[in-house]
């Protein structure tokens, strides 16, 4: 069965801190994604990666960066956290073709 | 541009049938997905349509009309556990990215 694991379910950080969100998948998928989900706005794509060491900006990349050193792991980095980055963050992985994206349980991040 | 519209909230009664609509505009269409998301949990895949017509999976069915840019998710014999948000997402043919609607929150009452 497909498994996408996010390192934390809940996280509280302070403004200005550097924050790391980790995501690991066990399906050997090439493609991985980071979204944020906010009420009334739905899921918005922050960054995605189609291969190791490869990254592409999504629709809202400002204030974020990513790292993909190994195929199974995709990290989202908030370089200097701000209160408007308080949100639910969802990681997903995807094989090619007609398969769906599979999501992790999400990390609810609060920036104080 | 790209746009996906679905109702914000719906209510229904246990045992009834409910239809959740989704309309979309996209520059390149390569499939439509429906996900279910319970509060505080991950979205889970329900159905996929890429050709016109109806796909049935147990109590859930999904319909697609590409010429109308329209899909619906049909839930039959509603149960209390079906109370959740239902997300419509379209895959863009040019980028392979998923474009999500804002979701429809369904509440099922006894």
PDB file of C-alpha atoms in Angstrom:
ATOM      1  CA  UNK A   1       0.000   0.000   0.000  1.00  0.00           C
ATOM      2  CA  UNK A   2       1.145   3.529  -0.776  1.00  0.00           C
ATOM      3  CA  UNK A   3       2.670   5.379   2.153  1.00  0.00           C
ATOM      4  CA  UNK A   4       3.609   9.051   2.375  1.00  0.00           C
ATOM      5  CA  UNK A   5       4.918  10.074   5.781  1.00  0.00           C
ATOM      6  CA  UNK A   6       5.320  13.609   7.044  1.00  0.00           C
ATOM      7  CA  UNK A   7       7.605  14.049  10.011  1.00  0.00           C
ATOM      8  CA  UNK A   8       5.286  16.108  12.217  1.00  0.00           C
ATOM      9  CA  UNK A   9       1.506  16.425  12.547  1.00  0.00           C
ATOM     10  CA  UNK A  10       1.712  19.670  14.531  1.00  0.00           C
ATOM     11  CA  UNK A  11       4.505  22.201  14.721  1.00  0.00           C
ATOM     12  CA  UNK A  12       4.808  25.578  16.440  1.00  0.00           C
ATOM     13  CA  UNK A  13       7.642  27.921  15.504  1.00  0.00           C
ATOM     14  CA  UNK A  14       8.514  31.567  15.975  1.00  0.00           C
ATOM     15  CA  UNK A  15       8.751  34.354  13.423  1.00  0.00           C
ATOM     16  CA  UNK A  16      12.158  34.434  11.770  1.00  0.00           C
ATOM     17  CA  UNK A  17      13.053  30.815  12.509  1.00  0.00           C
ATOM     18  CA  UNK A  18      14.223  28.459   9.766  1.00  0.00           C
ATOM     19  CA  UNK A  19      11.720  25.609   9.552  1.00  0.00           C
ATOM     20  CA  UNK A  20      12.147  22.202   7.944  1.00  0.00           C
ATOM     21  CA  UNK A  21       9.212  19.992   6.950  1.00  0.00           C
ATOM     22  CA  UNK A  22      10.152  16.477   5.918  1.00  0.00           C
ATOM     23  CA  UNK A  23       8.297  14.046   3.686  1.00  0.00           C
ATOM     24  CA  UNK A  24       9.181  10.447   2.839  1.00  0.00           C
ATOM     25  CA  UNK A  25       7.469   8.093   0.392  1.00  0.00           C
ATOM     26  CA  UNK A  26       8.012   4.368   0.033  1.00  0.00           C
ATOM     27  CA  UNK A  27       6.630   3.801  -3.482  1.00  0.00           C
ATOM     28  CA  UNK A  28       9.749   4.710  -5.473  1.00  0.00           C
ATOM     29  CA  UNK A  29       7.783   7.536  -7.116  1.00  0.00           C
ATOM     30  CA  UNK A  30       9.734  10.041  -9.166  1.00  0.00           C
ATOM     31  CA  UNK A  31       7.369  12.935  -8.547  1.00  0.00           C
ATOM     32  CA  UNK A  32       6.824  14.692  -5.228  1.00  0.00           C
ATOM     33  CA  UNK A  33       4.858  17.823  -4.318  1.00  0.00           C
ATOM     34  CA  UNK A  34       4.396  20.305  -1.500  1.00  0.00           C
ATOM     35  CA  UNK A  35       1.053  22.080  -1.068  1.00  0.00           C
ATOM     36  CA  UNK A  36      -0.416  24.359   1.512  1.00  0.00           C
ATOM     37  CA  UNK A  37      -4.114  24.265   2.336  1.00  0.00           C
ATOM     38  CA  UNK A  38      -5.977  27.275   3.688  1.00  0.00           C
ATOM     39  CA  UNK A  39      -9.716  27.756   4.303  1.00  0.00           C
ATOM     40  CA  UNK A  40     -11.469  29.091   1.233  1.00  0.00           C
ATOM     41  CA  UNK A  41      -8.351  28.770  -0.925  1.00  0.00           C
ATOM     42  CA  UNK A  42      -8.023  25.039  -1.385  1.00  0.00           C
ATOM     43  CA  UNK A  43      -4.716  23.321  -2.059  1.00  0.00           C
ATOM     44  CA  UNK A  44      -2.060  25.510  -3.630  1.00  0.00           C
ATOM     45  CA  UNK A  45       1.165  24.120  -5.059  1.00  0.00           C
ATOM     46  CA  UNK A  46       4.363  25.497  -3.530  1.00  0.00           C
ATOM     47  CA  UNK A  47       7.103  23.391  -5.171  1.00  0.00           C
ATOM     48  CA  UNK A  48       7.423  20.077  -6.905  1.00  0.00           C
ATOM     49  CA  UNK A  49      10.164  17.736  -8.016  1.00  0.00           C
ATOM     50  CA  UNK A  50      10.276  15.290 -10.928  1.00  0.00           C
ATOM     51  CA  UNK A  51      13.578  13.695 -10.005  1.00  0.00           C
ATOM     52  CA  UNK A  52      16.403  13.685  -7.493  1.00  0.00           C
ATOM     53  CA  UNK A  53      18.067  17.093  -7.168  1.00  0.00           C
ATOM     54  CA  UNK A  54      15.455  18.578  -9.478  1.00  0.00           C
ATOM     55  CA  UNK A  55      12.918  21.191  -8.349  1.00  0.00           C
ATOM     56  CA  UNK A  56      10.332  23.386  -9.983  1.00  0.00           C
ATOM     57  CA  UNK A  57       8.403  26.337  -8.588  1.00  0.00           C
ATOM     58  CA  UNK A  58       4.700  25.928  -8.161  1.00  0.00           C
ATOM     59  CA  UNK A  59       2.142  28.690  -7.887  1.00  0.00           C
ATOM     60  CA  UNK A  60       3.230  30.201  -4.551  1.00  0.00           C
ATOM     61  CA  UNK A  61       6.987  29.562  -4.035  1.00  0.00           C
ATOM     62  CA  UNK A  62       7.840  32.880  -2.351  1.00  0.00           C
ATOM     63  CA  UNK A  63       9.339  32.399   1.097  1.00  0.00           C
ATOM     64  CA  UNK A  64       9.969  28.677   0.556  1.00  0.00           C
ATOM     65  CA  UNK A  65      12.687  26.438  -0.801  1.00  0.00           C
ATOM     66  CA  UNK A  66      12.965  22.665  -1.205  1.00  0.00           C
ATOM     67  CA  UNK A  67      15.552  19.922  -1.217  1.00  0.00           C
ATOM     68  CA  UNK A  68      15.479  16.505  -2.892  1.00  0.00           C
ATOM     69  CA  UNK A  69      18.772  14.732  -2.241  1.00  0.00           C
ATOM     70  CA  UNK A  70      17.257  11.239  -2.301  1.00  0.00           C
ATOM     71  CA  UNK A  71      14.371   9.906  -4.353  1.00  0.00           C
ATOM     72  CA  UNK A  72      12.225   9.027  -1.348  1.00  0.00           C
ATOM     73  CA  UNK A  73      12.632  12.291   0.566  1.00  0.00           C
ATOM     74  CA  UNK A  74      11.389  15.786  -0.259  1.00  0.00           C
ATOM     75  CA  UNK A  75      11.958  18.587   2.225  1.00  0.00           C
ATOM     76  CA  UNK A  76      10.216  21.956   2.412  1.00  0.00           C
ATOM     77  CA  UNK A  77      12.175  24.799   3.983  1.00  0.00           C
ATOM     78  CA  UNK A  78      10.830  28.067   5.309  1.00  0.00           C
ATOM     79  CA  UNK A  79      13.928  30.237   5.222  1.00  0.00           C
ATOM     80  CA  UNK A  80      12.608  32.823   7.697  1.00  0.00           C
ATOM     81  CA  UNK A  81       9.160  31.917   8.959  1.00  0.00           C
ATOM     82  CA  UNK A  82       6.445  34.551   8.970  1.00  0.00           C
ATOM     83  CA  UNK A  83       2.957  34.534  10.458  1.00  0.00           C
ATOM     84  CA  UNK A  84       1.321  34.344   7.021  1.00  0.00           C
ATOM     85  CA  UNK A  85       2.933  30.942   6.595  1.00  0.00           C
ATOM     86  CA  UNK A  86       0.720  29.497   9.306  1.00  0.00           C
ATOM     87  CA  UNK A  87      -1.131  26.786   7.411  1.00  0.00           C
ATOM     88  CA  UNK A  88      -1.675  23.088   6.800  1.00  0.00           C
ATOM     89  CA  UNK A  89       1.145  21.684   4.657  1.00  0.00           C
ATOM     90  CA  UNK A  90       0.549  18.572   2.582  1.00  0.00           C
ATOM     91  CA  UNK A  91       3.123  16.458   0.794  1.00  0.00           C
ATOM     92  CA  UNK A  92       2.173  14.185  -2.107  1.00  0.00           C
ATOM     93  CA  UNK A  93       3.873  11.717  -4.389  1.00  0.00           C
ATOM     94  CA  UNK A  94       2.881  10.482  -7.828  1.00  0.00           C
ATOM     95  CA  UNK A  95       3.797   7.847 -10.326  1.00  0.00           C
ATOM     96  CA  UNK A  96       3.272   8.581 -14.022  1.00  0.00           C
ATOM     97  CA  UNK A  97       0.139   8.174 -16.096  1.00  0.00           C
ATOM     98  CA  UNK A  98      -3.391   7.938 -14.750  1.00  0.00           C
ATOM     99  CA  UNK A  99      -2.436   7.258 -11.159  1.00  0.00           C
ATOM    100  CA  UNK A 100      -3.582   9.688  -8.460  1.00  0.00           C
ATOM    101  CA  UNK A 101      -1.321  11.685  -6.230  1.00  0.00           C
ATOM    102  CA  UNK A 102      -1.012  10.144  -2.764  1.00  0.00           C
ATOM    103  CA  UNK A 103      -0.957  12.494   0.199  1.00  0.00           C
ATOM    104  CA  UNK A 104       0.661  12.443   3.600  1.00  0.00           C
ATOM    105  CA  UNK A 105      -1.356  13.232   6.735  1.00  0.00           C
ATOM    106  CA  UNK A 106      -0.253  16.859   6.694  1.00  0.00           C
ATOM    107  CA  UNK A 107       1.621  19.129   9.069  1.00  0.00           C
ATOM    108  CA  UNK A 108      -0.333  21.866  10.792  1.00  0.00           C
ATOM    109  CA  UNK A 109       2.248  24.615  11.205  1.00  0.00           C
ATOM    110  CA  UNK A 110       1.704  27.637  13.436  1.00  0.00           C
ATOM    111  CA  UNK A 111       4.087  30.589  13.293  1.00  0.00           C
ATOM    112  CA  UNK A 112       3.882  32.826  16.360  1.00  0.00           C
TER     113      UNK A 112
ATOM    114  CA  UNK B   1      -6.642  30.730 -17.406  1.00  0.00           C
ATOM    115  CA  UNK B   2      -7.452  27.858 -15.099  1.00  0.00           C
ATOM    116  CA  UNK B   3     -10.410  27.797 -12.776  1.00  0.00           C
ATOM    117  CA  UNK B   4     -12.336  25.156 -10.870  1.00  0.00           C
ATOM    118  CA  UNK B   5     -15.673  25.827  -9.194  1.00  0.00           C
ATOM    119  CA  UNK B   6     -17.552  23.681  -6.728  1.00  0.00           C
ATOM    120  CA  UNK B   7     -20.121  24.552  -4.041  1.00  0.00           C
ATOM    121  CA  UNK B   8     -18.701  25.474  -0.675  1.00  0.00           C
ATOM    122  CA  UNK B   9     -21.110  23.508   1.494  1.00  0.00           C
ATOM    123  CA  UNK B  10     -23.878  20.946   1.142  1.00  0.00           C
ATOM    124  CA  UNK B  11     -26.068  19.090   3.592  1.00  0.00           C
ATOM    125  CA  UNK B  12     -27.921  15.808   3.213  1.00  0.00           C
ATOM    126  CA  UNK B  13     -29.707  13.162   5.229  1.00  0.00           C
ATOM    127  CA  UNK B  14     -28.428   9.711   6.084  1.00  0.00           C
ATOM    128  CA  UNK B  15     -29.560   7.189   3.464  1.00  0.00           C
ATOM    129  CA  UNK B  16     -30.154   9.828   0.798  1.00  0.00           C
ATOM    130  CA  UNK B  17     -28.316  10.560  -2.457  1.00  0.00           C
ATOM    131  CA  UNK B  18     -26.230  13.693  -2.985  1.00  0.00           C
ATOM    132  CA  UNK B  19     -24.585  15.094  -6.116  1.00  0.00           C
ATOM    133  CA  UNK B  20     -21.562  17.395  -5.859  1.00  0.00           C
ATOM    134  CA  UNK B  21     -20.880  19.385  -9.002  1.00  0.00           C
ATOM    135  CA  UNK B  22     -17.580  20.655 -10.337  1.00  0.00           C
ATOM    136  CA  UNK B  23     -17.044  22.927 -13.335  1.00  0.00           C
ATOM    137  CA  UNK B  24     -13.629  23.687 -14.725  1.00  0.00           C
ATOM    138  CA  UNK B  25     -11.791  25.790 -17.267  1.00  0.00           C
ATOM    139  CA  UNK B  26      -8.310  24.757 -18.237  1.00  0.00           C
ATOM    140  CA  UNK B  27      -5.912  25.323 -21.098  1.00  0.00           C
ATOM    141  CA  UNK B  28      -5.173  21.610 -21.411  1.00  0.00           C
ATOM    142  CA  UNK B  29      -7.205  18.817 -19.809  1.00  0.00           C
ATOM    143  CA  UNK B  30      -5.743  15.447 -18.905  1.00  0.00           C
ATOM    144  CA  UNK B  31      -8.094  13.939 -16.368  1.00  0.00           C
ATOM    145  CA  UNK B  32     -10.211  14.852 -13.370  1.00  0.00           C
ATOM    146  CA  UNK B  33      -9.844  13.469  -9.860  1.00  0.00           C
ATOM    147  CA  UNK B  34     -12.124  13.436  -6.849  1.00  0.00           C
ATOM    148  CA  UNK B  35     -10.658  13.216  -3.359  1.00  0.00           C
ATOM    149  CA  UNK B  36     -12.295  12.852   0.044  1.00  0.00           C
ATOM    150  CA  UNK B  37     -10.800  14.670   3.016  1.00  0.00           C
ATOM    151  CA  UNK B  38     -11.980  14.250   6.583  1.00  0.00           C
ATOM    152  CA  UNK B  39     -11.213  17.115   8.953  1.00  0.00           C
ATOM    153  CA  UNK B  40      -7.547  17.129   9.952  1.00  0.00           C
ATOM    154  CA  UNK B  41      -6.671  14.227   7.676  1.00  0.00           C
ATOM    155  CA  UNK B  42      -5.027  13.681   4.287  1.00  0.00           C
ATOM    156  CA  UNK B  43      -7.045  13.769   1.071  1.00  0.00           C
ATOM    157  CA  UNK B  44      -7.738  10.236  -0.134  1.00  0.00           C
ATOM    158  CA  UNK B  45      -8.365   9.307  -3.741  1.00  0.00           C
ATOM    159  CA  UNK B  46     -11.949   8.448  -4.725  1.00  0.00           C
ATOM    160  CA  UNK B  47     -12.210   8.445  -8.512  1.00  0.00           C
ATOM    161  CA  UNK B  48     -10.645   9.393 -11.820  1.00  0.00           C
ATOM    162  CA  UNK B  49     -12.275  10.355 -15.131  1.00  0.00           C
ATOM    163  CA  UNK B  50     -10.478  11.124 -18.350  1.00  0.00           C
ATOM    164  CA  UNK B  51     -13.140  10.102 -20.890  1.00  0.00           C
ATOM    165  CA  UNK B  52     -16.763  11.222 -20.990  1.00  0.00           C
ATOM    166  CA  UNK B  53     -19.222   9.156 -19.040  1.00  0.00           C
ATOM    167  CA  UNK B  54     -19.867   7.598 -15.684  1.00  0.00           C
ATOM    168  CA  UNK B  55     -17.412   5.679 -13.505  1.00  0.00           C
ATOM    169  CA  UNK B  56     -18.989   3.673 -10.707  1.00  0.00           C
ATOM    170  CA  UNK B  57     -17.259   2.443  -7.570  1.00  0.00           C
ATOM    171  CA  UNK B  58     -19.644   1.022  -5.024  1.00  0.00           C
ATOM    172  CA  UNK B  59     -21.688   3.807  -3.439  1.00  0.00           C
ATOM    173  CA  UNK B  60     -19.677   6.476  -5.259  1.00  0.00           C
ATOM    174  CA  UNK B  61     -19.922   7.398  -8.944  1.00  0.00           C
ATOM    175  CA  UNK B  62     -18.260  10.161 -10.923  1.00  0.00           C
ATOM    176  CA  UNK B  63     -19.341  11.652 -14.225  1.00  0.00           C
ATOM    177  CA  UNK B  64     -17.432  13.717 -16.762  1.00  0.00           C
ATOM    178  CA  UNK B  65     -18.427  15.830 -19.747  1.00  0.00           C
ATOM    179  CA  UNK B  66     -15.317  17.310 -21.344  1.00  0.00           C
ATOM    180  CA  UNK B  67     -17.251  19.435 -23.839  1.00  0.00           C
ATOM    181  CA  UNK B  68     -19.099  21.132 -20.963  1.00  0.00           C
ATOM    182  CA  UNK B  69     -16.148  21.280 -18.586  1.00  0.00           C
ATOM    183  CA  UNK B  70     -18.313  19.559 -16.002  1.00  0.00           C
ATOM    184  CA  UNK B  71     -18.096  16.709 -13.556  1.00  0.00           C
ATOM    185  CA  UNK B  72     -20.120  15.472 -10.637  1.00  0.00           C
ATOM    186  CA  UNK B  73     -19.580  13.080  -7.774  1.00  0.00           C
ATOM    187  CA  UNK B  74     -22.639  11.079  -6.778  1.00  0.00           C
ATOM    188  CA  UNK B  75     -22.842   9.557  -3.315  1.00  0.00           C
ATOM    189  CA  UNK B  76     -25.606   7.033  -2.688  1.00  0.00           C
ATOM    190  CA  UNK B  77     -26.960   5.558   0.545  1.00  0.00           C
ATOM    191  CA  UNK B  78     -25.261   8.266   2.536  1.00  0.00           C
ATOM    192  CA  UNK B  79     -23.686   7.352   5.850  1.00  0.00           C
ATOM    193  CA  UNK B  80     -22.609   9.587   8.707  1.00  0.00           C
ATOM    194  CA  UNK B  81     -18.974   8.797   7.911  1.00  0.00           C
ATOM    195  CA  UNK B  82     -19.413  10.442   4.501  1.00  0.00           C
ATOM    196  CA  UNK B  83     -19.362  13.821   6.257  1.00  0.00           C
ATOM    197  CA  UNK B  84     -16.157  15.281   4.829  1.00  0.00           C
ATOM    198  CA  UNK B  85     -14.804  17.708   2.262  1.00  0.00           C
ATOM    199  CA  UNK B  86     -14.768  16.575  -1.359  1.00  0.00           C
ATOM    200  CA  UNK B  87     -12.072  18.006  -3.593  1.00  0.00           C
ATOM    201  CA  UNK B  88     -12.270  18.222  -7.356  1.00  0.00           C
ATOM    202  CA  UNK B  89      -8.907  18.419  -9.154  1.00  0.00           C
ATOM    203  CA  UNK B  90      -8.003  18.690 -12.832  1.00  0.00           C
ATOM    204  CA  UNK B  91      -4.692  17.573 -14.303  1.00  0.00           C
ATOM    205  CA  UNK B  92      -3.168  20.058 -16.688  1.00  0.00           C
ATOM    206  CA  UNK B  93      -2.023  18.332 -19.872  1.00  0.00           C
ATOM    207  CA  UNK B  94       0.898  20.675 -20.415  1.00  0.00           C
ATOM    208  CA  UNK B  95       2.435  20.593 -16.934  1.00  0.00           C
ATOM    209  CA  UNK B  96       1.009  17.407 -15.320  1.00  0.00           C
ATOM    210  CA  UNK B  97       0.155  19.553 -12.312  1.00  0.00           C
ATOM    211  CA  UNK B  98      -3.107  19.118 -10.423  1.00  0.00           C
ATOM    212  CA  UNK B  99      -5.311  22.190 -10.094  1.00  0.00           C
ATOM    213  CA  UNK B 100      -7.626  21.905  -7.099  1.00  0.00           C
ATOM    214  CA  UNK B 101     -10.997  23.414  -6.398  1.00  0.00           C
ATOM    215  CA  UNK B 102     -11.606  24.849  -2.944  1.00  0.00           C
ATOM    216  CA  UNK B 103     -13.580  21.771  -1.890  1.00  0.00           C
ATOM    217  CA  UNK B 104     -17.187  21.058  -0.939  1.00  0.00           C
ATOM    218  CA  UNK B 105     -17.895  20.417   2.728  1.00  0.00           C
ATOM    219  CA  UNK B 106     -20.657  17.826   3.022  1.00  0.00           C
ATOM    220  CA  UNK B 107     -22.533  17.354   6.281  1.00  0.00           C
ATOM    221  CA  UNK B 108     -24.700  14.261   6.662  1.00  0.00           C
ATOM    222  CA  UNK B 109     -27.436  14.445   9.297  1.00  0.00           C
ATOM    223  CA  UNK B 110     -29.307  11.524  10.912  1.00  0.00           C
TER     224      UNK B 110
END
